[in-house]
Structures are given as structure tokens and as C-alpha cells.
JSON list of C-alpha atoms in Angstrom, two decimals:
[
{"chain": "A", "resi": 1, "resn": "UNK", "atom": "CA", "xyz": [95.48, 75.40, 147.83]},
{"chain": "A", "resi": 2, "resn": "UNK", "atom": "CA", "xyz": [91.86, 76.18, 146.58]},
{"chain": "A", "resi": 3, "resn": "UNK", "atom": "CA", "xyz": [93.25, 79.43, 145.53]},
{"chain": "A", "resi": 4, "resn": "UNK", "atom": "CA", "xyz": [96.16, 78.24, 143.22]},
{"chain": "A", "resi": 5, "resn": "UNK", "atom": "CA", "xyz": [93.71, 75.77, 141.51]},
{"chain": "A", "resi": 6, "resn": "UNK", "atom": "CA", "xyz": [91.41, 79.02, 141.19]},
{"chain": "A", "resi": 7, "resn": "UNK", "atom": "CA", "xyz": [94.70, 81.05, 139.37]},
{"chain": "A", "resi": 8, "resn": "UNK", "atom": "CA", "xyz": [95.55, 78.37, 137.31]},
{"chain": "A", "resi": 9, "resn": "UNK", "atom": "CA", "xyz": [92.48, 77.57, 136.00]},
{"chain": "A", "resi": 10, "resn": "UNK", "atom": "CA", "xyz": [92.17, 81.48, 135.38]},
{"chain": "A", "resi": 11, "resn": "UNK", "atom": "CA", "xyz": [95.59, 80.97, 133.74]},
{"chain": "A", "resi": 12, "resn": "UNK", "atom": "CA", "xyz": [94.42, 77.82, 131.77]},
{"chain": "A", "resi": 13, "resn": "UNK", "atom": "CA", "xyz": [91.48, 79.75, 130.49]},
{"chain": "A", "resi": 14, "resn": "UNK", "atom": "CA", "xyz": [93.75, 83.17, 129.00]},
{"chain": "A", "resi": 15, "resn": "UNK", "atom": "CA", "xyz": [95.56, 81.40, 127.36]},
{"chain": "A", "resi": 16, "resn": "UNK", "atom": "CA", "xyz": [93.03, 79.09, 125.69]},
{"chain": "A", "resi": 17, "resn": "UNK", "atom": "CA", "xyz": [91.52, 82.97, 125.16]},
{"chain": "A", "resi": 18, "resn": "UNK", "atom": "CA", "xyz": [94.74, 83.95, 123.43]},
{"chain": "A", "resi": 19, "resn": "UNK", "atom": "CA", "xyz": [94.62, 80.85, 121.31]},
{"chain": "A", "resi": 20, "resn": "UNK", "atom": "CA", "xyz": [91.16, 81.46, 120.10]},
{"chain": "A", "resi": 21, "resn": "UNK", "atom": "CA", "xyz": [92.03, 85.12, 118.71]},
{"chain": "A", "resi": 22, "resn": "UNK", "atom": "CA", "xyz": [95.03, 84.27, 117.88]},
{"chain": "A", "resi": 23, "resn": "UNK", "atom": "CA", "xyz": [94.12, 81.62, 114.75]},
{"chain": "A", "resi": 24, "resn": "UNK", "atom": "CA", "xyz": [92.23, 84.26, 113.65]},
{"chain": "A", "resi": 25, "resn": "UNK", "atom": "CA", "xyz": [95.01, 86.50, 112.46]},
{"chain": "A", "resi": 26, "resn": "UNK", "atom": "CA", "xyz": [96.77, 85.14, 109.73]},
{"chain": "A", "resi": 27, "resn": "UNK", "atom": "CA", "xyz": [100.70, 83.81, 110.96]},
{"chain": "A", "resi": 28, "resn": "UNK", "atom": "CA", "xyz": [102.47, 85.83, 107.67]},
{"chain": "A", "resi": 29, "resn": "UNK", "atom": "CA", "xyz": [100.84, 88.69, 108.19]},
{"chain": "A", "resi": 30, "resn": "UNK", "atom": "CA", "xyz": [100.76, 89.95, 104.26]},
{"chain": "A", "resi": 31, "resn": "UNK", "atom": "CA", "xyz": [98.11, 92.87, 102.80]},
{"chain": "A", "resi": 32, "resn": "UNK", "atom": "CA", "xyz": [96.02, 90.29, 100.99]},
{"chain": "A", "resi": 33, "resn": "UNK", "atom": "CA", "xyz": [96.02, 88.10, 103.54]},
{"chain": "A", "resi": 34, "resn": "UNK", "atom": "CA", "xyz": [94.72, 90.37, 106.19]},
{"chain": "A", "resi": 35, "resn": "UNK", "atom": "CA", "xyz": [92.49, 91.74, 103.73]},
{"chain": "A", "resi": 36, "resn": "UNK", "atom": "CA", "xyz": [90.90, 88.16, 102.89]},
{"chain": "A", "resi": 37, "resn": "UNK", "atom": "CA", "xyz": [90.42, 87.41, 106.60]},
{"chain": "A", "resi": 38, "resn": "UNK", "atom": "CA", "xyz": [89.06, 91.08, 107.23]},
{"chain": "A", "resi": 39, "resn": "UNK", "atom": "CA", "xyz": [86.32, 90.24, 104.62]},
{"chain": "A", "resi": 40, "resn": "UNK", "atom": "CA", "xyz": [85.92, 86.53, 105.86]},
{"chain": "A", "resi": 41, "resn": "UNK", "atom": "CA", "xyz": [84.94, 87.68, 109.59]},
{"chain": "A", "resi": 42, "resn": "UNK", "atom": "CA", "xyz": [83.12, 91.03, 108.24]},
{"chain": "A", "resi": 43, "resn": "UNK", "atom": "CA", "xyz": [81.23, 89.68, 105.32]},
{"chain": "A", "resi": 44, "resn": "UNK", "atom": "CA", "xyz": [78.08, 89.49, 107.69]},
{"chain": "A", "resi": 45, "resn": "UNK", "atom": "CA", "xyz": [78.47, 92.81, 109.60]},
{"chain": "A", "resi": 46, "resn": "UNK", "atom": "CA", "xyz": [79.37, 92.50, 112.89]},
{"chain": "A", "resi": 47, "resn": "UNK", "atom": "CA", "xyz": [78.06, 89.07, 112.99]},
{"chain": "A", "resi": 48, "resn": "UNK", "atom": "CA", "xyz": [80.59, 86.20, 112.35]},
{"chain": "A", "resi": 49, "resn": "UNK", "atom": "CA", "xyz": [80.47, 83.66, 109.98]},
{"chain": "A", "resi": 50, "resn": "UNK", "atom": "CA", "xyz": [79.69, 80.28, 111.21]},
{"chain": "A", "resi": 51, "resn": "UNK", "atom": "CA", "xyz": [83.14, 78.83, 111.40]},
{"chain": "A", "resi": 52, "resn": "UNK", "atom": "CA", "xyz": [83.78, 81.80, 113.49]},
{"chain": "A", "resi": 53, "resn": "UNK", "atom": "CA", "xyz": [80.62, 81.49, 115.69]},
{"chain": "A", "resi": 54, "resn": "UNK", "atom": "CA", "xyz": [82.01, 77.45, 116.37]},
{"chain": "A", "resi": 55, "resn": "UNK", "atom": "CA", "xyz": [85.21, 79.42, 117.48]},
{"chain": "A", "resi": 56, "resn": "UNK", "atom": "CA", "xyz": [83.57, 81.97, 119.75]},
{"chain": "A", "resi": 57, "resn": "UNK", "atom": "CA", "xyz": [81.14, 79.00, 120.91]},
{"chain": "A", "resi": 58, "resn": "UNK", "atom": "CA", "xyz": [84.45, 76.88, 121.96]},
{"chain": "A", "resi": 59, "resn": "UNK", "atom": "CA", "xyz": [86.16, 80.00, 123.72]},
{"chain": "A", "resi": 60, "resn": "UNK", "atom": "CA", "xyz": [82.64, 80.67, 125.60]},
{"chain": "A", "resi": 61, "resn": "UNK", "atom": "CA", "xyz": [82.67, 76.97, 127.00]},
{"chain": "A", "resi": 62, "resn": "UNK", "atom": "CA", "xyz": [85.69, 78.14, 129.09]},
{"chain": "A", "resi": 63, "resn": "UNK", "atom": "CA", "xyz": [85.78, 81.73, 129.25]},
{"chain": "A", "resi": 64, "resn": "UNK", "atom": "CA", "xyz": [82.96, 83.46, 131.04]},
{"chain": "A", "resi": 65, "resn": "UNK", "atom": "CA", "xyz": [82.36, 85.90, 128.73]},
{"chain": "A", "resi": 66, "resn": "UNK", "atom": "CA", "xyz": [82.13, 86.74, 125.09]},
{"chain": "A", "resi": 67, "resn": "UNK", "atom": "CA", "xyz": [85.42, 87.35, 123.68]},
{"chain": "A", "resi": 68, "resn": "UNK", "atom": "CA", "xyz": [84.97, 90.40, 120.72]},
{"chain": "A", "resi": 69, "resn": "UNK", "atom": "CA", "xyz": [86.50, 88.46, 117.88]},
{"chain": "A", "resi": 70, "resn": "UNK", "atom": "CA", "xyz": [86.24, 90.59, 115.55]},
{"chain": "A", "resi": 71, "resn": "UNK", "atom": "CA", "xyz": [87.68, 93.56, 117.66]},
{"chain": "A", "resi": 72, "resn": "UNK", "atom": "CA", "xyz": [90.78, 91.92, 118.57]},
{"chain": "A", "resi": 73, "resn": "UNK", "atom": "CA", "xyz": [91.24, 90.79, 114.90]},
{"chain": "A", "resi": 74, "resn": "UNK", "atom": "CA", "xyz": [91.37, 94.61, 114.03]},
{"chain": "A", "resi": 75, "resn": "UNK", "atom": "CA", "xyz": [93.45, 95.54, 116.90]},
{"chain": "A", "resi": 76, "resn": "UNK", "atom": "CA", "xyz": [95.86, 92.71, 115.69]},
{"chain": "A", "resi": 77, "resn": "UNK", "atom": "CA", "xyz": [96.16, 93.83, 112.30]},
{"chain": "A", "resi": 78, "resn": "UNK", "atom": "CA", "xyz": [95.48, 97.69, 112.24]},
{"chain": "A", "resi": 79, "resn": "UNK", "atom": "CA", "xyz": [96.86, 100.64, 113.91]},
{"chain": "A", "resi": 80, "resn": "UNK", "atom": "CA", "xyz": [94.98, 102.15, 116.76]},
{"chain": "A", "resi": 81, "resn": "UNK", "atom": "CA", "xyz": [93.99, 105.25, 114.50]},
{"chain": "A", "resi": 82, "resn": "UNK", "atom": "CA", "xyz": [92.92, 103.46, 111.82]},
{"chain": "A", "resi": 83, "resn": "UNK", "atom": "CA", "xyz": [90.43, 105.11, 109.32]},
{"chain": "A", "resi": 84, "resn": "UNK", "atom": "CA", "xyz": [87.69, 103.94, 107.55]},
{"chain": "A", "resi": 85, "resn": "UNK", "atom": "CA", "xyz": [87.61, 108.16, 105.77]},
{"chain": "A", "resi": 86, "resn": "UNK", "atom": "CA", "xyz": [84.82, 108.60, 108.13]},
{"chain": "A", "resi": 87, "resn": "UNK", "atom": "CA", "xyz": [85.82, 107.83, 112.00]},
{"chain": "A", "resi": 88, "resn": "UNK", "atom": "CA", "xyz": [89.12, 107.04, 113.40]},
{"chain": "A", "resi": 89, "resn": "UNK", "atom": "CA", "xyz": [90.27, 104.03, 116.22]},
{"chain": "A", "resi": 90, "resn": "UNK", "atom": "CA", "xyz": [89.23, 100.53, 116.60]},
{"chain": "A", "resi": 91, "resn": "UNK", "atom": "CA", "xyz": [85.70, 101.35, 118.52]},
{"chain": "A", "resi": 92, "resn": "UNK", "atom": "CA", "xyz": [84.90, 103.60, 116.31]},
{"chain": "A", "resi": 93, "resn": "UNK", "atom": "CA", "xyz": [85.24, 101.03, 113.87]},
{"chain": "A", "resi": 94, "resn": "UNK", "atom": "CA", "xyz": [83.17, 98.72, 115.46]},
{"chain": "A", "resi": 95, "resn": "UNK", "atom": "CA", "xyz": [80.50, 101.30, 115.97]},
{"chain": "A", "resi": 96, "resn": "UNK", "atom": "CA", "xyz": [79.92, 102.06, 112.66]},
{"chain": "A", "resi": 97, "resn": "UNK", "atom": "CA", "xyz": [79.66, 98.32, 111.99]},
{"chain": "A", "resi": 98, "resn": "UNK", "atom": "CA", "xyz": [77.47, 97.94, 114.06]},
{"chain": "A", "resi": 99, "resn": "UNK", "atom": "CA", "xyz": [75.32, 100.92, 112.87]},
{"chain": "A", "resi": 100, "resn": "UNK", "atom": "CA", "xyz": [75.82, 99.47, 109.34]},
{"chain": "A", "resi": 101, "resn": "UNK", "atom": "CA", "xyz": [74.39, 95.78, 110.44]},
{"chain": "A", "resi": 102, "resn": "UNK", "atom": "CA", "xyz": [71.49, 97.97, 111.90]},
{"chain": "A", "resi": 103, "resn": "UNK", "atom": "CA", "xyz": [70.89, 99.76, 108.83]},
{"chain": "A", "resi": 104, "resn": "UNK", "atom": "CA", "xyz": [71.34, 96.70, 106.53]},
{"chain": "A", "resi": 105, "resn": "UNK", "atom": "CA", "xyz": [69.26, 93.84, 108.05]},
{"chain": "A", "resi": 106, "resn": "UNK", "atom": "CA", "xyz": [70.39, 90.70, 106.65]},
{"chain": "A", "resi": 107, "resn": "UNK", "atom": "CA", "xyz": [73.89, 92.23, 105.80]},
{"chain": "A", "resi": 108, "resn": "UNK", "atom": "CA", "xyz": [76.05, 90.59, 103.43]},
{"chain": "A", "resi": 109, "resn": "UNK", "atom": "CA", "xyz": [79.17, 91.76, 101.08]},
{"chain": "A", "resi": 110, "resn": "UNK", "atom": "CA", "xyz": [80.05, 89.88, 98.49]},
{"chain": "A", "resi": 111, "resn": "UNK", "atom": "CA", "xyz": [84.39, 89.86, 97.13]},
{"chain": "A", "resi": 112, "resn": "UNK", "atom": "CA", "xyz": [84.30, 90.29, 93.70]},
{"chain": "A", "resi": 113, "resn": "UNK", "atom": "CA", "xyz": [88.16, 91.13, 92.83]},
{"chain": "A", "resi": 114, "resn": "UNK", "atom": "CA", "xyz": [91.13, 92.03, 94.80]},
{"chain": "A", "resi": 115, "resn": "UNK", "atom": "CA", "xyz": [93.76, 94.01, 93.01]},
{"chain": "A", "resi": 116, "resn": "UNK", "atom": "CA", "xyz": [97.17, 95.23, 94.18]},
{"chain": "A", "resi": 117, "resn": "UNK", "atom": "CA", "xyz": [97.28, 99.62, 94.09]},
{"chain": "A", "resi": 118, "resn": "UNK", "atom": "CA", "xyz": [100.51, 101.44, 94.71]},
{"chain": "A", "resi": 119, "resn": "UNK", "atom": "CA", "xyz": [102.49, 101.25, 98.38]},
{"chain": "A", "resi": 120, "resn": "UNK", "atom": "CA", "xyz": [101.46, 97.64, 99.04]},
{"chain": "A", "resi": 121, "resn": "UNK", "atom": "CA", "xyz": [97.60, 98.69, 98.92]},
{"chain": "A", "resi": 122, "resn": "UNK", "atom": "CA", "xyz": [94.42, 96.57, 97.94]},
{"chain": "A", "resi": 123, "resn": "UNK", "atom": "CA", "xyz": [91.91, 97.61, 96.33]},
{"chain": "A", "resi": 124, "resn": "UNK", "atom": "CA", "xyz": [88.56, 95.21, 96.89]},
{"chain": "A", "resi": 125, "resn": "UNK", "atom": "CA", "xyz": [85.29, 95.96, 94.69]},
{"chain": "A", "resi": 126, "resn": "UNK", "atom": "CA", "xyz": [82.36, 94.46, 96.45]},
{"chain": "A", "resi": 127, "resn": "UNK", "atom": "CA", "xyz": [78.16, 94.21, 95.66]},
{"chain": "A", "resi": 128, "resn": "UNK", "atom": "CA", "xyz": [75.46, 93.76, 98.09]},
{"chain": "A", "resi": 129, "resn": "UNK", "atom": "CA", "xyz": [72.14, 92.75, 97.55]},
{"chain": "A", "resi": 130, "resn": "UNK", "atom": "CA", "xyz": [69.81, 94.92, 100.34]},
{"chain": "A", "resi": 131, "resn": "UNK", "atom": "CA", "xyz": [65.85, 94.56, 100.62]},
{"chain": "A", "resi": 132, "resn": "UNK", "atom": "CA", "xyz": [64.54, 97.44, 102.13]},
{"chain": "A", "resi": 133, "resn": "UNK", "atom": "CA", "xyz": [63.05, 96.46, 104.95]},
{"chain": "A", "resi": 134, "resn": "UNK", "atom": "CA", "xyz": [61.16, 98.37, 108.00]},
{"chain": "A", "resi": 135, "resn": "UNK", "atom": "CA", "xyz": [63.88, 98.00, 109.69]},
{"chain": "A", "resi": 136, "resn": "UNK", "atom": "CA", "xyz": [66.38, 99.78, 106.94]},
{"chain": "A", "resi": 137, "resn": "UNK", "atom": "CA", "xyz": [64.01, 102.14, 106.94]},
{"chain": "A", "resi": 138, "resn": "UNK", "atom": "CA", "xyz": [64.08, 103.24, 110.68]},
{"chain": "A", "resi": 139, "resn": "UNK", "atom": "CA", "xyz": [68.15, 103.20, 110.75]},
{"chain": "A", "resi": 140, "resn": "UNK", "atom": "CA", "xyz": [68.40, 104.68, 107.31]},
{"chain": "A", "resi": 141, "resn": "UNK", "atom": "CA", "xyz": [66.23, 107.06, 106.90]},
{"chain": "A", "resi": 142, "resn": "UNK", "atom": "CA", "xyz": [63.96, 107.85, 109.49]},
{"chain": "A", "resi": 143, "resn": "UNK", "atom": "CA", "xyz": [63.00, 111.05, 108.25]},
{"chain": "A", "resi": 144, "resn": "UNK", "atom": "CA", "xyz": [60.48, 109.58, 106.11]},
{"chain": "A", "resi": 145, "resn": "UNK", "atom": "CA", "xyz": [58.76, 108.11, 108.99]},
{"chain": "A", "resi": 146, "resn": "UNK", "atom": "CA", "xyz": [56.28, 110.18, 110.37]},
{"chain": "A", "resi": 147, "resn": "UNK", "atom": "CA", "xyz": [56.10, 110.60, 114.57]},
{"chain": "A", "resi": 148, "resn": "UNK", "atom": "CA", "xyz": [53.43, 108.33, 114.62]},
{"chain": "A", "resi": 149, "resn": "UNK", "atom": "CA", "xyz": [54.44, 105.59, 112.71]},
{"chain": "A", "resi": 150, "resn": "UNK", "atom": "CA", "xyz": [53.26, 106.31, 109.17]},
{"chain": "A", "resi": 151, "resn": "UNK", "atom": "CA", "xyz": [55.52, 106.55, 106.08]},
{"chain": "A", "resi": 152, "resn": "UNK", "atom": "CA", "xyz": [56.01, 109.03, 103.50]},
{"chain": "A", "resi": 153, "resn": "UNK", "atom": "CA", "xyz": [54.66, 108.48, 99.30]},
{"chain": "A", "resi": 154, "resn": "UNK", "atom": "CA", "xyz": [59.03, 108.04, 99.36]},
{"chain": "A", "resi": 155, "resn": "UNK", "atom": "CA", "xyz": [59.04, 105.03, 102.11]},
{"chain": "A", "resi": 156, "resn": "UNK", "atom": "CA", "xyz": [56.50, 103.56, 100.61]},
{"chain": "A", "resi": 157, "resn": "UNK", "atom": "CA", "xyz": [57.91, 103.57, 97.11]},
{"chain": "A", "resi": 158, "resn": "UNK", "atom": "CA", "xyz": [61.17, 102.07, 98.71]},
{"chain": "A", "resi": 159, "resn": "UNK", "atom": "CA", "xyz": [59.68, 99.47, 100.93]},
{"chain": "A", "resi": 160, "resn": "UNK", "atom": "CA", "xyz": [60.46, 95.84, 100.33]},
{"chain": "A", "resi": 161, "resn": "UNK", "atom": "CA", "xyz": [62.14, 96.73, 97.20]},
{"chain": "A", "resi": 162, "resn": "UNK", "atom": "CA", "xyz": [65.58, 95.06, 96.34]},
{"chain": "A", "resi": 163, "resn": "UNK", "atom": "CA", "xyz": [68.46, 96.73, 95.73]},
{"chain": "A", "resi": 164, "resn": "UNK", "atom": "CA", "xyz": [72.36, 96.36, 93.90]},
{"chain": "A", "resi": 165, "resn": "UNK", "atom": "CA", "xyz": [74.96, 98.18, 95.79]},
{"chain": "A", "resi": 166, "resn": "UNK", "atom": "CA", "xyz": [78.56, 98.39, 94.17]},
{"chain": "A", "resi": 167, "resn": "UNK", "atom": "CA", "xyz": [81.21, 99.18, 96.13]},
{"chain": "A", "resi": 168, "resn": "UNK", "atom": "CA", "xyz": [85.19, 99.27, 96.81]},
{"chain": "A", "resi": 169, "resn": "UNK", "atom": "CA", "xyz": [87.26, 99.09, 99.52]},
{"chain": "A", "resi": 170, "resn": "UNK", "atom": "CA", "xyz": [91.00, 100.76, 99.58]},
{"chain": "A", "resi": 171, "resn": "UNK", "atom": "CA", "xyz": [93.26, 99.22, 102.50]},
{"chain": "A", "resi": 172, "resn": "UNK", "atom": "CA", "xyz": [96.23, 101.09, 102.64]},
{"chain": "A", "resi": 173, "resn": "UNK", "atom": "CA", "xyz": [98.96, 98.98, 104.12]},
{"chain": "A", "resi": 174, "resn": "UNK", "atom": "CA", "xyz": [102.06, 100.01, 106.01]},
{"chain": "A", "resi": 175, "resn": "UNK", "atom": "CA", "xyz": [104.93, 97.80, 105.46]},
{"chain": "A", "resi": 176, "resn": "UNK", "atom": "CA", "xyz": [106.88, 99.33, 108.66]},
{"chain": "A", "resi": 177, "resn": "UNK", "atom": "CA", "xyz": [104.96, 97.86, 111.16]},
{"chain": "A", "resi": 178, "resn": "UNK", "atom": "CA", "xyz": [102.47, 95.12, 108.73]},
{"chain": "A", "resi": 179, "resn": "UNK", "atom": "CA", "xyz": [99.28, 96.90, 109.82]},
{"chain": "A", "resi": 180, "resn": "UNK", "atom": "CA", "xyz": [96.96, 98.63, 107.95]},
{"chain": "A", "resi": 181, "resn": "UNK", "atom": "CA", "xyz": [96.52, 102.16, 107.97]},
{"chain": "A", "resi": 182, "resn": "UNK", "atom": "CA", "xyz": [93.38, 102.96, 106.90]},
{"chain": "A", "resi": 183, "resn": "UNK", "atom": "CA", "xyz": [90.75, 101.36, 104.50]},
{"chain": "A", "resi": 184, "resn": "UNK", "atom": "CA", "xyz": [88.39, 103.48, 102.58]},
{"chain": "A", "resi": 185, "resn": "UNK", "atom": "CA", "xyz": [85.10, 102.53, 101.28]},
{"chain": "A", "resi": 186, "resn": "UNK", "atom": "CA", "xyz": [83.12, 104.12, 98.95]},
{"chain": "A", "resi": 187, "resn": "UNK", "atom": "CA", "xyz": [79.73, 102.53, 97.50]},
{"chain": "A", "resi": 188, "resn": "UNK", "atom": "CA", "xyz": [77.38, 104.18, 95.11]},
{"chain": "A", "resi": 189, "resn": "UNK", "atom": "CA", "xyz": [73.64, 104.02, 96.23]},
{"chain": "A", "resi": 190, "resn": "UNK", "atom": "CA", "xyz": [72.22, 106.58, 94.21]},
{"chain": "A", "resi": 191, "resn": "UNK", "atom": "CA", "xyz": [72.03, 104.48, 91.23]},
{"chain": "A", "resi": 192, "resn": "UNK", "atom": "CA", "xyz": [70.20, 101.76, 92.60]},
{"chain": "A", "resi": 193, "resn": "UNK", "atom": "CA", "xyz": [67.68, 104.56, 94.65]},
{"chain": "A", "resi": 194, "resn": "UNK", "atom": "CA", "xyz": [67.34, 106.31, 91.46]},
{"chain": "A", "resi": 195, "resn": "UNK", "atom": "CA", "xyz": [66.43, 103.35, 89.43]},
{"chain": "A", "resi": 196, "resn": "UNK", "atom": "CA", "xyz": [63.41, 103.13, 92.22]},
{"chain": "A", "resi": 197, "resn": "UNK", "atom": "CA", "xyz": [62.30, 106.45, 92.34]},
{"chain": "A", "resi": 198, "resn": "UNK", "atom": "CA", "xyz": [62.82, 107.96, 88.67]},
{"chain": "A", "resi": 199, "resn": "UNK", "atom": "CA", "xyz": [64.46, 111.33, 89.56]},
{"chain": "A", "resi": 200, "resn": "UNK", "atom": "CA", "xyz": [66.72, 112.97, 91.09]},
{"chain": "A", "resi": 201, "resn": "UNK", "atom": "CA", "xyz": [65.08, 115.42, 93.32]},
{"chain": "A", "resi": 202, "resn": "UNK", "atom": "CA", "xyz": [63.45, 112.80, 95.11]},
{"chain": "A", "resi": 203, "resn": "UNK", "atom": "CA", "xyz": [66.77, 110.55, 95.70]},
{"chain": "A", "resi": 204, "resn": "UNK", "atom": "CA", "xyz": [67.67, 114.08, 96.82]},
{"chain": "A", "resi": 205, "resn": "UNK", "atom": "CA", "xyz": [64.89, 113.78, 99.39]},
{"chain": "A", "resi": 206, "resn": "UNK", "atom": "CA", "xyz": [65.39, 110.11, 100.94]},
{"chain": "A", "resi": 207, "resn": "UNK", "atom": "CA", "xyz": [69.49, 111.44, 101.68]},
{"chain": "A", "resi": 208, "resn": "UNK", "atom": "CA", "xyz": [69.16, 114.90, 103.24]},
{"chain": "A", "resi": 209, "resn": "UNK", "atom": "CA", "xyz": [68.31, 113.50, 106.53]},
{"chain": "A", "resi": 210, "resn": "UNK", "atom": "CA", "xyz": [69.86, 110.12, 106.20]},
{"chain": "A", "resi": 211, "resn": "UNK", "atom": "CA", "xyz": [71.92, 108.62, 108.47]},
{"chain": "A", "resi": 212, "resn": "UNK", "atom": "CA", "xyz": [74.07, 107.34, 105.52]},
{"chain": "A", "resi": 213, "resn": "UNK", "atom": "CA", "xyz": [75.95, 109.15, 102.52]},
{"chain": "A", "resi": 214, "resn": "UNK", "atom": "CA", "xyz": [75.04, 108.33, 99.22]},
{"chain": "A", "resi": 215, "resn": "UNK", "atom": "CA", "xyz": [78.22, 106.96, 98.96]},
{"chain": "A", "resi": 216, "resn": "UNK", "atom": "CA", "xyz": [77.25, 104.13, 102.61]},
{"chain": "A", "resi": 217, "resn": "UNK", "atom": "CA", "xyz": [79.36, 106.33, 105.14]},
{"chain": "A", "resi": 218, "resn": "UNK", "atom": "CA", "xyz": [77.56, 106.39, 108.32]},
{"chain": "A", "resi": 219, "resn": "UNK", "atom": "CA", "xyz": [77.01, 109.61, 109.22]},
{"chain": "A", "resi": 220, "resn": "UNK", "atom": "CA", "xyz": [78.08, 111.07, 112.68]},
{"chain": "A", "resi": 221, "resn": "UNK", "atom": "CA", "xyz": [76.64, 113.57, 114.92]},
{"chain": "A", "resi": 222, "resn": "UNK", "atom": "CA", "xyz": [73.08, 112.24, 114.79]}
]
């Protein structure tokens, strides 16, 4: 008897699981749509956004563990290859978000236009405002921090200053299956280091040993 109450309240709690990730993905699965709630659960890195976080907070009250929101979204709406131009597969995905958070403390992108491209595509520009922080520094580019601690003439330069990143996003959709393919980003962050540093060849420095392009990919193998 104790048993079957155990299974169905394991059974009780699934579902309510289910339910949980579930709202999350939009019920006419569209490009813009999955696009809009993409940016809506990602705008903070791999942090939700508070209506999210009351979601999660109402799953954890019966579910003993954290349920990865944002994880199943993808695997609802993507294929399990999916490409961001840089890694391929949903944990790969989430890894370089979560590098990216790292990277970015305080991470937020900002939607400024969606726009339809060819094959049922959208193509998203975006802006961030980033302070360099201590902590940027260290996931960023640790190469101009010394072994003991101390920072280069560039870190110092870059420290606490505020940034303008523009960016854009291209999710390629595939109207098969409703899932999207693959969306590439590409953001330009040598404008806004150059306007800090005055020339080239020392932008030139601060990305050879970054752990992000120029253009915010996260850069593997490190």
C-alpha cells in the first residue's frame, strides 16, 4: 500500500514536471515565436528571468530537484545538432552559455528588431551594455593577468570601463519538423575595445589569447 502511494506521488510529481516545461514552449510552435521565447528565457544568460525563476520555484516545491528549464526549452524546439557556428548539440549549447554568463557578469541582451530572412529564418539584432569587471577580465582574457594577480597597462586601461556591443542573431528554421536548425550569432567587439584603447595593435593584443572572438564566439580548446 505504502508503495503505490510512493509511485503515485512519483507519478503526480512528472507530470506536474512535464507541465512546468511544457508552458514554456510556445503551443503553435512558429519561428518568431520560438525565437521570442528563446530570447525571453536567455536574455539573462543562463539565468532565468523572474517569471521563469517563480516557475522553477513552483516545480522545486514538488520535484526534488532542479528541473534545467532552459535545456528542455532547447531540446523542445531545436534539433539535437543544433549550431550556434561554433559548437554543435544541446550541452554544448548550454556550455557556452554558461561560459558566456561567466565572461559577462551581469549579462543582459537587449531585442532590438526581428526581421523575417529567406527559408522561414529570423534574423534578431541585439546590444548589450557590459562593464568590465574583474571578473570579465579573468574569463575573458586572462592573459593579461599576470600569475600573481597583477594586471597588464591593457587590463588596467579596460577595467571598469563600459562598453556597447551590437550584435545579430540568425535562427535558421526548418519547416519539416518546426525546429530550428541552427542560430548564428555574430557581435562586433572590436569597435567598442578600440574606442578604449585607441589602436589597433593593442585590440590586437587583449584577443590573441582570449577566450572569446572578436566577433563573442567562445572559443574552444582552452
Amino acid at each position: 500500500m505504502e508503495s503505490n502511494i510512493r509511485n503515485l506521488h512519483d507519478e503526480i510529481k512528472n507530470l506536474q514536471l512535464q507541465r512546468v516545461v511544457l508552458s514554456l514552449v510556445p503551443t503553435n510552435k512558429t519561428p518568431w515565436s520560438v525565437v521570442v521565447e528563446y530570447f525571453r528565457l536567455f536574455r539573462f544568460g543562463v539565468n532565468p528571468s523572474a517569471t521563469v525563476a517563480q516557475l522553477r520555484t513552483a516545480a522545486e516545491s514538488n520535484y526534488p530537484f532542479n528541473p534545467p528549464i532552459q535545456r528542455d526549452f532547447l531540446a523542445a524546439t531545436m534539433t539535437p545538432d543544433v549550431t550556434d557556428g561554433t559548437v554543435s548539440g544541446i550541452d554544448a549549447i548550454m556550455r557556452s552559455w554558461k561560459h558566456v554568463s561567466l565572461c559577462f557578469n551581469g549579462f543582459q541582451v537587449d531585442v532590438k528588431s526581428l526581421e523575417n530572412g529567406p527559408d522561414d529564418s529570423v534574423i534578431v539584432t541585439t546590444k548589450q551594455h557590459v562593464t568590465i569587471t574583474e571578473n570579465m577580465l579573468k574569463y575573458t582574457f586572462p592573459h593579461l593577468i599576470d600569475d600573481s594577480g597583477g594586471y597588464s597597462h591593457l587590463a588596467t586601461k579596460l577595467l571598469r570601463q563600459q562598453i556597447l556591443i551590437r550584435g545579430s542573431v540568425h535562427f535558421k528554421w526548418n519547416s519539416e519538423n518546426g525546429r530550428v536548425t541552427s542560430f548564428l550569432f555574430k557581435a562586433d567587439m572590436v569597435t567598442p575595445i578600440l574606442h578604449l584603447l585607441h589602436n589597433l595593435e593593442d585590440v590586437s593584443d587583449v584577443f590573441r589569447s582570449s577566450r572569446l572572438t572578436p566577433e563573442c564566439g567562445v572559443v574552444t580548446g582552452l
